[in-house]
Amino acid sequence: MSIVDTPERRQLRELTRSFVTREVLPHLDDWERAGEVPRALHATAAKLGLLGIGFPESVGGSGGDLLDLITVTEEVIRSGGSSGLVAALFTHGIALPHMVAAAGARTGGSLGGRLGSTPSPGDDGLIDRYVRPTLAGTMIGALAITEPDGGSDVAGIRTTARRDGDHYVVNGSKTYITSGHRADFVTTAVCTGFSGSGELTLLVIDKGLPGFTVGRRLEKLGWHCSDTAELSFADVRVPVANRIGAENTGFLAIMQHFAAERLSLATQAYATAQRCVELAVRWCRDRETFGRPLASRQVVRHRLAEMHTRAEAARSYVHEVATRVAAGEPVVTEVAMAKNVAVAACDQVVDQALQLHGGFGYLRDAEVERHYRDARILGIGGGTTEIMNEIIAKGMGL
Ligand SMILES: Cc1cc2nc3c(=O)[nH]c(=O)nc-3n(C[C@H](O)[C@H](O)[C@H](O)COP(=O)(O)OP(=O)(O)OC[C@H]3O[C@@H](n4cnc5c(N)ncnc54)[C@H](O)[C@@H]3O)c2cc1C
């Protein structure tokens, strides 16, 4: 039994599985072709309490912690969903936490905030205007950090915000933004010092403000049901009330919330691996070559055994690190290692699962084909494998 298995989490797993079976699986192929998931899906997931997992009830969430969130993420994929679906439906998991934490700082930390002692006067308002409606499934949010000039170097952000009375005037552009087409608002990292100075602030920018343009829908190798956008800002006037926390606390806020995002991506990686093991086992039992099922051949059984071992080892390690994060331990290095371990396991397992499916594995009709394409982003998003290695090397004192 896993360390995260409790009777409550088994119920959560059941709820997630029935949601995916009823509301997702009949439509997922259509959404992959359409390039996005419908808004109605957010409302349905919200009604079941799934969107609010990991957010306190005081801000409209369903309660629960990081391990509950991991349980939901894992089960979405193991029930036949995909990491692309997780990215599209749970984008709020990266768009909202900074707001919740900042409001917590204002109210004495009761919401888990640690963003400094001079929060923005707007922080409480952000909860009502953005957090509650998003967790209720009536708004969609996105997080915009990456810019055309680079994503790994967060401190090098060049989108600027110049204070002008009660507003900031924002200029610059962002790219590869998940749910950027559908989003009603974008939690945006801007530079409030001179461009590239690393003095970052987070602003919530409403879709539709003059000068805010959502560019073309980016076409991708995988994550087809998740819309990805370029955004540009030309003299966009954003009210100061839309600032999250104090000015120049953005870099710290982004780094603090990377742990949850990286563990989510690690979960998507090992869960994709687990799902692909299941698909491969089923296939190898049914498929006969030279008069015998594939699974009867020792070389195939050993390959499946190794795939299963990799997926389970990654799962155990991610759970261990997530448990330590949930307990408040500062385990930045371990989070980076967990992401890399899970992504490496996923890369190997999806490749071998597709190979075992033969020609069918290469067809759009095969679920394993989607996982193979979807998996490639997991070592890029939320900090690349190389950037994780940099963090690990620093943790080793190198
Ligand atoms: C489908 C998709 C969805 C995304 N969603 C979002 C989103 O919602 N919000 C958002 O803000 N961003 C998002 N991203 C962006 C993603 O986080 C970045 O692509 C990622 O952080 C890498 O940044 P980059 O693409 O600019 O690569 P670069 O930073 O230009 O890096 C290029 C290569 O160089 C390597 N590299 C960089 N620096 C070093 C170094 N010091 N040492 C060794 N190697 C190095 C990198 O590992 C990488 O292999 C998304 C990307 C994709 C593809």
Tab-separated table of C-alpha atoms and ligand atoms in Angstrom:
chain	number	residue	atom	x	y	z
A	1	MET	CA	0.000	0.000	0.000
A	2	SER	CA	1.287	3.446	-0.913
A	3	ILE	CA	2.083	5.996	1.765
A	4	VAL	CA	-0.544	8.282	0.258
A	5	ASP	CA	-3.322	5.658	0.381
A	6	THR	CA	-5.956	6.419	3.007
A	7	PRO	CA	-9.685	5.582	2.961
A	8	GLU	CA	-10.399	9.239	2.031
A	9	ARG	CA	-7.910	9.156	-0.826
A	10	ARG	CA	-9.341	5.879	-2.098
A	11	GLN	CA	-12.720	7.651	-2.261
A	12	LEU	CA	-11.104	10.564	-4.082
A	13	ARG	CA	-9.573	8.076	-6.511
A	14	GLU	CA	-13.003	6.521	-7.130
A	15	LEU	CA	-14.583	9.934	-7.681
A	16	THR	CA	-11.848	10.905	-10.139
A	17	ARG	CA	-12.117	7.621	-12.004
A	18	SER	CA	-15.877	7.910	-12.439
A	19	PHE	CA	-15.505	11.564	-13.570
A	20	VAL	CA	-12.934	10.561	-16.211
A	21	THR	CA	-14.949	7.551	-17.358
A	22	ARG	CA	-18.214	9.476	-17.699
A	23	GLU	CA	-17.170	13.002	-18.634
A	24	VAL	CA	-13.811	12.656	-20.388
A	25	LEU	CA	-13.245	9.360	-22.187
A	26	PRO	CA	-16.221	9.632	-24.577
A	27	HIS	CA	-14.960	13.054	-25.771
A	28	LEU	CA	-11.188	13.110	-25.423
A	29	ASP	CA	-10.460	12.335	-29.097
A	30	ASP	CA	-12.759	15.195	-30.166
A	31	TRP	CA	-11.018	17.593	-27.774
A	32	GLU	CA	-7.628	16.494	-29.078
A	33	ARG	CA	-8.808	17.420	-32.581
A	34	ALA	CA	-10.439	20.683	-31.400
A	35	GLY	CA	-7.242	21.727	-29.596
A	36	GLU	CA	-8.960	22.498	-26.301
A	37	VAL	CA	-11.280	21.170	-23.600
A	38	PRO	CA	-14.711	22.815	-23.208
A	39	ARG	CA	-15.484	25.290	-20.446
A	40	ALA	CA	-18.363	23.083	-19.333
A	41	LEU	CA	-15.839	20.462	-18.202
A	42	HIS	CA	-14.436	22.933	-15.657
A	43	ALA	CA	-17.922	23.487	-14.221
A	44	THR	CA	-18.542	19.739	-13.983
A	45	ALA	CA	-15.207	19.086	-12.284
A	46	ALA	CA	-15.863	21.997	-9.916
A	47	LYS	CA	-19.297	20.667	-8.915
A	48	LEU	CA	-17.686	17.358	-7.939
A	49	GLY	CA	-15.129	19.251	-5.855
A	50	LEU	CA	-12.205	18.112	-8.019
A	51	LEU	CA	-11.073	21.592	-9.128
A	52	GLY	CA	-10.881	22.760	-5.535
A	53	ILE	CA	-8.639	19.958	-4.235
A	54	GLY	CA	-5.529	21.402	-2.583
A	55	PHE	CA	-7.135	24.827	-2.014
A	56	PRO	CA	-8.556	25.804	1.404
A	57	GLU	CA	-12.323	26.056	1.823
A	58	SER	CA	-11.838	29.680	2.944
A	59	VAL	CA	-11.053	30.631	-0.679
A	60	GLY	CA	-13.686	28.395	-2.291
A	61	GLY	CA	-11.605	25.225	-2.473
A	62	SER	CA	-12.407	21.690	-1.346
A	63	GLY	CA	-9.545	21.450	1.151
A	64	GLY	CA	-6.986	18.677	1.049
A	65	ASP	CA	-3.247	18.843	0.545
A	66	LEU	CA	-0.566	18.183	-2.034
A	67	LEU	CA	-0.972	14.425	-1.634
A	68	ASP	CA	-4.688	14.688	-2.427
A	69	LEU	CA	-3.833	16.702	-5.508
A	70	ILE	CA	-1.314	14.051	-6.538
A	71	THR	CA	-3.965	11.383	-6.034
A	72	VAL	CA	-6.336	13.175	-8.438
A	73	THR	CA	-3.613	13.827	-11.041
A	74	GLU	CA	-2.456	10.218	-10.939
A	75	GLU	CA	-5.963	8.833	-11.259
A	76	VAL	CA	-6.940	11.115	-14.177
A	77	ILE	CA	-4.120	9.566	-16.214
A	78	ARG	CA	-4.472	5.990	-14.961
A	79	SER	CA	-8.183	6.037	-15.819
A	80	GLY	CA	-7.382	6.738	-19.474
A	81	GLY	CA	-7.084	10.544	-19.399
A	82	SER	CA	-3.794	12.191	-20.258
A	83	SER	CA	-1.197	14.660	-19.066
A	84	GLY	CA	-2.547	17.059	-21.724
A	85	LEU	CA	-5.949	16.895	-20.064
A	86	VAL	CA	-4.369	17.566	-16.662
A	87	ALA	CA	-2.551	20.595	-18.121
A	88	ALA	CA	-5.754	22.039	-19.613
A	89	LEU	CA	-8.239	21.330	-16.831
A	90	PHE	CA	-5.959	22.003	-13.862
A	91	THR	CA	-4.122	25.102	-15.148
A	92	HIS	CA	-5.512	26.889	-12.106
A	93	GLY	CA	-3.060	24.784	-10.094
A	94	ILE	CA	-0.321	27.106	-11.395
A	95	ALA	CA	-2.423	30.276	-11.915
A	96	LEU	CA	-3.949	30.660	-8.433
A	97	PRO	CA	-1.574	29.561	-5.628
A	98	HIS	CA	0.376	32.852	-5.577
A	99	MET	CA	-2.897	34.751	-4.939
A	100	VAL	CA	-3.963	32.379	-2.188
A	101	ALA	CA	-0.568	32.570	-0.493
A	102	ALA	CA	-0.458	36.389	-0.719
A	103	ALA	CA	-3.903	36.718	0.866
A	104	GLY	CA	-2.692	34.309	3.542
A	105	ALA	CA	0.247	36.598	4.285
A	106	ARG	CA	-2.223	39.456	4.781
A	107	THR	CA	-4.403	37.454	7.136
A	108	GLY	CA	-1.518	36.235	9.247
A	109	GLY	CA	-0.524	33.236	7.196
A	110	SER	CA	-3.704	31.230	7.739
A	111	LEU	CA	-3.839	30.412	4.042
A	112	GLY	CA	-0.259	29.281	3.939
A	113	GLY	CA	1.190	32.536	2.629
A	114	ARG	CA	4.865	33.326	3.010
A	115	LEU	CA	5.271	36.167	0.558
A	116	GLY	CA	6.620	38.947	2.709
A	117	SER	CA	5.268	41.390	5.206
A	118	THR	CA	3.847	44.120	2.931
A	119	PRO	CA	1.211	42.476	0.786
A	120	SER	CA	-0.819	44.303	-1.839
A	121	PRO	CA	-4.011	46.052	-0.713
A	122	GLY	CA	-5.707	44.125	-3.517
A	123	ASP	CA	-4.884	40.622	-2.286
A	124	ASP	CA	-8.192	39.924	-0.511
A	125	GLY	CA	-10.096	41.231	-3.553
A	126	LEU	CA	-8.185	38.868	-5.839
A	127	ILE	CA	-9.600	35.914	-3.925
A	128	ASP	CA	-13.192	37.008	-4.654
A	129	ARG	CA	-12.580	38.225	-8.199
A	130	TYR	CA	-10.414	35.364	-9.494
A	131	VAL	CA	-9.819	32.483	-7.071
A	132	ARG	CA	-13.426	31.682	-6.099
A	133	PRO	CA	-14.887	31.867	-9.639
A	134	THR	CA	-12.037	29.758	-11.019
A	135	LEU	CA	-12.475	27.056	-8.389
A	136	ALA	CA	-16.227	27.195	-9.129
A	137	GLY	CA	-15.441	26.449	-12.776
A	138	THR	CA	-16.803	29.740	-14.140
A	139	MET	CA	-13.447	31.380	-14.924
A	140	ILE	CA	-10.231	30.040	-16.439
A	141	GLY	CA	-6.792	31.299	-15.454
A	142	ALA	CA	-3.288	30.884	-16.861
A	143	LEU	CA	0.255	31.553	-15.623
A	144	ALA	CA	2.635	33.487	-17.875
A	145	ILE	CA	6.324	33.415	-17.022
A	146	THR	CA	8.090	32.232	-20.190
A	147	GLU	CA	9.068	34.798	-22.824
A	148	PRO	CA	10.242	34.400	-26.421
A	149	ASP	CA	13.804	35.239	-25.298
A	150	GLY	CA	13.884	32.422	-22.754
A	151	GLY	CA	12.070	30.429	-20.091
A	152	SER	CA	14.796	28.810	-18.020
A	153	ASP	CA	16.268	32.123	-16.874
A	154	VAL	CA	13.295	33.424	-14.880
A	155	ALA	CA	15.273	36.350	-13.460
A	156	GLY	CA	15.887	37.545	-17.021
A	157	ILE	CA	12.227	38.408	-17.657
A	158	ARG	CA	11.938	41.480	-19.884
A	159	THR	CA	8.218	42.250	-19.837
A	160	THR	CA	8.116	45.526	-17.914
A	161	ALA	CA	5.506	47.154	-15.682
A	162	ARG	CA	5.950	50.874	-15.024
A	163	ARG	CA	3.911	52.443	-12.210
A	164	ASP	CA	1.598	55.267	-13.346
A	165	GLY	CA	-0.712	56.401	-10.523
A	166	ASP	CA	-3.167	53.627	-9.667
A	167	HIS	CA	-2.026	51.500	-12.599
A	168	TYR	CA	0.953	49.631	-13.987
A	169	VAL	CA	1.678	50.050	-17.691
A	170	VAL	CA	2.762	46.662	-19.040
A	171	ASN	CA	4.841	46.080	-22.196
A	172	GLY	CA	6.314	42.839	-23.496
A	173	SER	CA	5.342	39.353	-24.568
A	174	LYS	CA	4.977	35.802	-23.269
A	175	THR	CA	4.920	32.483	-25.069
A	176	TYR	CA	3.943	28.797	-24.693
A	177	ILE	CA	1.212	29.773	-22.211
A	178	THR	CA	-1.026	26.829	-21.265
A	179	SER	CA	-4.759	27.667	-21.525
A	180	GLY	CA	-3.716	31.107	-22.780
A	181	HIS	CA	-6.438	31.088	-25.441
A	182	ARG	CA	-9.290	30.222	-23.130
A	183	ALA	CA	-8.051	32.109	-20.063
A	184	ASP	CA	-10.125	34.975	-18.667
A	185	PHE	CA	-7.105	36.220	-16.735
A	186	VAL	CA	-3.388	35.615	-16.717
A	187	THR	CA	-1.141	35.650	-13.654
A	188	THR	CA	1.790	37.391	-15.298
A	189	ALA	CA	5.410	37.809	-14.198
A	190	VAL	CA	6.630	41.315	-14.986
A	191	CYS	CA	9.809	43.208	-14.269
A	192	THR	CA	9.268	46.201	-11.993
A	193	GLY	CA	12.925	47.269	-12.047
A	194	PHE	CA	14.873	47.937	-15.234
A	195	SER	CA	14.326	45.284	-17.913
A	196	GLY	CA	16.141	42.043	-17.034
A	197	SER	CA	17.030	43.195	-13.471
A	198	GLY	CA	15.316	40.249	-11.805
A	199	GLU	CA	13.030	42.532	-9.780
A	200	LEU	CA	9.840	40.650	-10.540
A	201	THR	CA	6.232	41.271	-9.571
A	202	LEU	CA	3.129	39.191	-10.324
A	203	LEU	CA	0.120	40.968	-11.840
A	204	VAL	CA	-3.275	39.466	-12.673
A	205	ILE	CA	-4.100	40.723	-16.161
A	206	ASP	CA	-7.644	40.494	-17.522
A	207	LYS	CA	-8.305	39.257	-21.022
A	208	GLY	CA	-9.828	42.064	-23.072
A	209	LEU	CA	-7.821	44.961	-21.634
A	210	PRO	CA	-6.780	47.379	-24.400
A	211	GLY	CA	-3.319	46.441	-25.708
A	212	PHE	CA	-3.505	42.811	-24.492
A	213	THR	CA	-3.410	40.529	-27.546
A	214	VAL	CA	-3.711	36.756	-27.590
A	215	GLY	CA	-1.748	35.522	-30.593
A	216	ARG	CA	-2.010	32.419	-32.715
A	217	ARG	CA	-2.780	29.020	-31.235
A	218	LEU	CA	0.531	27.179	-31.121
A	219	GLU	CA	0.541	23.717	-32.741
A	220	LYS	CA	2.434	21.085	-30.801
A	221	LEU	CA	3.843	17.544	-30.843
A	222	GLY	CA	1.544	16.512	-27.981
A	223	TRP	CA	-0.875	17.904	-25.385
A	224	HIS	CA	-3.290	18.505	-28.270
A	225	CYS	CA	-6.330	19.025	-26.036
A	226	SER	CA	-4.454	21.770	-24.158
A	227	ASP	CA	-4.472	25.173	-25.899
A	228	THR	CA	-1.143	27.006	-25.887
A	229	ALA	CA	-0.812	30.721	-26.670
A	230	GLU	CA	1.496	33.607	-27.339
A	231	LEU	CA	0.500	36.775	-25.472
A	232	SER	CA	1.581	40.345	-26.079
A	233	PHE	CA	1.182	43.490	-24.022
A	234	ALA	CA	1.386	46.994	-25.531
A	235	ASP	CA	0.863	49.741	-22.948
A	236	VAL	CA	-1.689	47.599	-21.088
A	237	ARG	CA	-2.977	49.492	-18.049
A	238	VAL	CA	-3.373	47.070	-15.123
A	239	PRO	CA	-4.836	48.360	-11.828
A	240	VAL	CA	-2.424	48.261	-8.866
A	241	ALA	CA	-5.193	46.314	-7.082
A	242	ASN	CA	-4.313	43.420	-9.406
A	243	ARG	CA	-0.815	43.106	-7.976
A	244	ILE	CA	-0.154	39.891	-6.027
A	245	GLY	CA	1.722	40.564	-2.797
A	246	ALA	CA	4.270	43.326	-2.482
A	247	GLU	CA	6.195	44.785	-5.408
A	248	ASN	CA	9.355	42.808	-6.272
A	249	THR	CA	8.263	39.634	-4.425
A	250	GLY	CA	7.435	37.874	-7.698
A	251	PHE	CA	10.678	35.916	-8.069
A	252	LEU	CA	10.371	34.438	-4.575
A	253	ALA	CA	6.686	33.643	-5.141
A	254	ILE	CA	7.415	31.869	-8.426
A	255	MET	CA	10.215	29.805	-6.871
A	256	GLN	CA	8.073	28.840	-3.854
A	257	HIS	CA	5.304	27.508	-6.062
A	258	PHE	CA	7.579	25.674	-8.474
A	259	ALA	CA	7.734	22.754	-6.000
A	260	ALA	CA	4.040	21.918	-6.434
A	261	GLU	CA	4.190	22.381	-10.221
A	262	ARG	CA	7.267	20.167	-10.527
A	263	LEU	CA	5.716	17.457	-8.369
A	264	SER	CA	2.565	17.621	-10.494
A	265	LEU	CA	4.669	17.109	-13.631
A	266	ALA	CA	6.560	14.280	-11.889
A	267	THR	CA	3.203	12.695	-11.033
A	268	GLN	CA	2.026	13.052	-14.629
A	269	ALA	CA	5.259	11.324	-15.688
A	270	TYR	CA	5.071	8.257	-13.434
A	271	ALA	CA	1.288	7.953	-13.918
A	272	THR	CA	1.764	8.001	-17.703
A	273	ALA	CA	4.394	5.280	-17.258
A	274	GLN	CA	2.016	3.217	-15.108
A	275	ARG	CA	-0.792	3.586	-17.627
A	276	CYS	CA	1.529	2.550	-20.455
A	277	VAL	CA	2.623	-0.533	-18.506
A	278	GLU	CA	-1.055	-1.505	-18.138
A	279	LEU	CA	-1.701	-0.936	-21.841
A	280	ALA	CA	1.402	-2.941	-22.791
A	281	VAL	CA	0.544	-5.852	-20.485
A	282	ARG	CA	-2.982	-6.020	-21.914
A	283	TRP	CA	-1.639	-5.910	-25.455
A	284	CYS	CA	1.068	-8.538	-24.846
A	285	ARG	CA	-1.475	-10.949	-23.338
A	286	ASP	CA	-3.803	-10.600	-26.339
A	287	ARG	CA	-1.353	-10.340	-29.221
A	288	GLU	CA	-0.125	-13.629	-30.668
A	289	THR	CA	2.979	-13.972	-32.816
A	290	PHE	CA	4.340	-17.249	-34.153
A	291	GLY	CA	1.359	-19.012	-32.547
A	292	ARG	CA	1.851	-17.781	-28.962
A	293	PRO	CA	0.918	-14.686	-26.951
A	294	LEU	CA	3.721	-12.134	-26.754
A	295	ALA	CA	3.523	-12.277	-22.948
A	296	SER	CA	4.555	-15.951	-23.022
A	297	ARG	CA	8.068	-15.015	-24.172
A	298	GLN	CA	10.593	-14.449	-21.449
A	299	VAL	CA	12.235	-11.513	-23.205
A	300	VAL	CA	8.863	-9.731	-23.332
A	301	ARG	CA	7.941	-10.616	-19.736
A	302	HIS	CA	11.287	-9.289	-18.516
A	303	ARG	CA	10.838	-6.093	-20.471
A	304	LEU	CA	7.390	-5.612	-18.913
A	305	ALA	CA	8.849	-6.392	-15.475
A	306	GLU	CA	11.509	-3.718	-15.935
A	307	MET	CA	8.957	-1.157	-17.146
A	308	HIS	CA	6.747	-1.884	-14.128
A	309	THR	CA	9.735	-1.605	-11.769
A	310	ARG	CA	10.762	1.777	-13.193
A	311	ALA	CA	7.231	3.183	-12.940
A	312	GLU	CA	6.730	1.929	-9.356
A	313	ALA	CA	10.155	3.159	-8.183
A	314	ALA	CA	9.445	6.611	-9.615
A	315	ARG	CA	6.024	6.657	-7.970
A	316	SER	CA	7.436	5.735	-4.558
A	317	TYR	CA	10.122	8.406	-4.725
A	318	VAL	CA	7.715	11.137	-5.877
A	319	HIS	CA	5.331	10.212	-3.054
A	320	GLU	CA	8.140	10.341	-0.508
A	321	VAL	CA	9.284	13.783	-1.645
A	322	ALA	CA	5.688	15.067	-1.860
A	323	THR	CA	5.071	13.893	1.712
A	324	ARG	CA	8.090	15.899	2.854
A	325	VAL	CA	6.936	18.988	0.913
A	326	ALA	CA	3.453	18.662	2.445
A	327	ALA	CA	5.110	18.543	5.886
A	328	GLY	CA	6.828	21.855	5.117
A	329	GLU	CA	10.370	20.521	4.676
A	330	PRO	CA	12.599	22.611	2.390
A	331	VAL	CA	13.431	19.888	-0.149
A	332	VAL	CA	14.158	21.869	-3.320
A	333	THR	CA	16.904	19.464	-4.440
A	334	GLU	CA	14.748	16.393	-3.830
A	335	VAL	CA	11.860	17.917	-5.818
A	336	ALA	CA	14.236	18.413	-8.757
A	337	MET	CA	15.477	14.818	-8.406
A	338	ALA	CA	11.894	13.513	-8.201
A	339	LYS	CA	10.994	15.307	-11.443
A	340	ASN	CA	14.035	13.948	-13.267
A	341	VAL	CA	13.581	10.395	-11.947
A	342	ALA	CA	9.917	10.310	-12.965
A	343	VAL	CA	10.519	11.885	-16.387
A	344	ALA	CA	13.350	9.445	-17.156
A	345	ALA	CA	11.139	6.496	-16.134
A	346	CYS	CA	8.300	7.837	-18.264
A	347	ASP	CA	10.496	8.406	-21.337
A	348	GLN	CA	11.791	4.836	-21.238
A	349	VAL	CA	8.465	3.201	-20.473
A	350	VAL	CA	6.397	5.038	-23.122
A	351	ASP	CA	9.020	4.223	-25.752
A	352	GLN	CA	9.068	0.523	-24.886
A	353	ALA	CA	5.279	0.325	-24.533
A	354	LEU	CA	4.878	1.754	-28.039
A	355	GLN	CA	7.508	-0.682	-29.386
A	356	LEU	CA	5.644	-3.654	-27.894
A	357	HIS	CA	2.482	-2.525	-29.705
A	358	GLY	CA	4.275	-2.868	-33.062
A	359	GLY	CA	2.730	-0.953	-35.987
A	360	PHE	CA	-0.494	-0.330	-34.076
A	361	GLY	CA	1.472	1.682	-31.488
A	362	TYR	CA	2.313	4.209	-34.193
A	363	LEU	CA	-1.326	4.871	-35.100
A	364	ARG	CA	-3.540	7.662	-33.794
A	365	ASP	CA	-6.047	4.956	-32.779
A	366	ALA	CA	-3.637	3.654	-30.131
A	367	GLU	CA	-3.807	5.283	-26.703
A	368	VAL	CA	-0.100	4.582	-26.237
A	369	GLU	CA	0.663	6.808	-29.254
A	370	ARG	CA	-0.914	9.798	-27.453
A	371	HIS	CA	1.074	9.138	-24.266
A	372	TYR	CA	4.284	8.853	-26.308
A	373	ARG	CA	3.695	12.346	-27.787
A	374	ASP	CA	2.335	13.881	-24.577
A	375	ALA	CA	5.237	12.631	-22.467
A	376	ARG	CA	7.909	14.629	-24.311
A	377	ILE	CA	6.944	17.952	-22.677
A	378	LEU	CA	7.348	16.659	-19.122
A	379	GLY	CA	11.133	17.110	-19.170
A	380	ILE	CA	10.745	20.645	-20.575
A	381	GLY	CA	7.846	22.327	-18.730
A	382	GLY	CA	8.142	23.649	-15.178
A	383	GLY	CA	11.952	23.711	-15.476
A	384	THR	CA	13.864	21.493	-17.877
A	385	THR	CA	15.796	18.344	-16.970
A	386	GLU	CA	19.004	20.362	-17.353
A	387	ILE	CA	17.771	23.098	-14.994
A	388	MET	CA	16.761	20.385	-12.481
A	389	ASN	CA	20.329	19.045	-12.751
A	390	GLU	CA	21.647	22.539	-12.005
A	391	ILE	CA	19.533	22.622	-8.828
A	392	ILE	CA	20.701	19.141	-7.840
A	393	ALA	CA	24.356	20.060	-8.464
A	394	LYS	CA	23.927	23.156	-6.257
A	395	GLY	CA	22.368	20.967	-3.570
A	396	MET	CA	25.488	18.775	-3.766
A	397	GLY	CA	27.604	21.846	-3.084
A	398	LEU	CA	29.056	21.850	-6.621
B	1	LIG	C1	3.352	22.814	-24.150
B	1	LIG	C2	4.030	23.805	-23.284
B	1	LIG	C3	3.327	24.395	-22.255
B	1	LIG	C4	3.937	25.386	-21.451
B	1	LIG	N1	3.202	26.048	-20.519
B	1	LIG	C5	3.735	27.146	-19.908
B	1	LIG	C6	2.931	27.990	-19.081
B	1	LIG	O1	1.735	27.721	-18.857
B	1	LIG	N2	3.496	29.084	-18.542
B	1	LIG	C7	4.805	29.411	-18.763
B	1	LIG	O2	5.259	30.426	-18.243
B	1	LIG	N3	5.605	28.630	-19.535
B	1	LIG	C8	5.087	27.519	-20.124
B	1	LIG	N4	5.872	26.731	-20.930
B	1	LIG	C9	7.270	27.084	-21.133
B	1	LIG	C10	8.268	26.145	-20.465
B	1	LIG	O3	8.233	26.310	-19.073
B	1	LIG	C11	9.648	26.492	-21.075
B	1	LIG	O4	9.638	26.036	-22.418
B	1	LIG	C12	10.789	25.894	-20.312
B	1	LIG	O5	10.920	26.479	-19.043
B	1	LIG	C13	12.125	26.060	-21.058
B	1	LIG	O6	12.306	27.383	-21.472
B	1	LIG	P1	12.689	27.684	-22.994
B	1	LIG	O7	11.738	26.949	-23.870
B	1	LIG	O8	12.770	29.130	-23.187
B	1	LIG	O9	14.107	27.019	-23.208
B	1	LIG	P2	15.525	27.710	-22.919
B	1	LIG	O10	15.539	28.325	-21.582
B	1	LIG	O11	15.886	28.577	-24.087
B	1	LIG	O12	16.480	26.423	-22.919
B	1	LIG	C14	16.820	25.727	-24.130
B	1	LIG	C15	17.631	24.490	-23.774
B	1	LIG	O13	18.833	24.892	-23.098
B	1	LIG	C16	18.915	24.254	-21.847
B	1	LIG	N5	19.521	25.160	-20.899
B	1	LIG	C17	19.089	26.406	-20.555
B	1	LIG	N6	19.915	26.954	-19.664
B	1	LIG	C18	20.873	26.038	-19.388
B	1	LIG	C19	22.009	25.990	-18.522
B	1	LIG	N7	22.294	27.019	-17.702
B	1	LIG	N8	22.775	24.885	-18.513
B	1	LIG	C20	22.489	23.841	-19.325
B	1	LIG	N9	21.417	23.811	-20.149
B	1	LIG	C21	20.636	24.890	-20.186
B	1	LIG	C22	17.488	23.905	-21.452
B	1	LIG	O14	17.443	22.846	-20.547
B	1	LIG	C23	16.913	23.542	-22.819
B	1	LIG	O15	17.272	22.213	-23.123
B	1	LIG	C24	5.291	25.723	-21.685
B	1	LIG	C25	6.017	25.079	-22.714
B	1	LIG	C26	5.391	24.160	-23.524
B	1	LIG	C27	6.173	23.557	-24.669
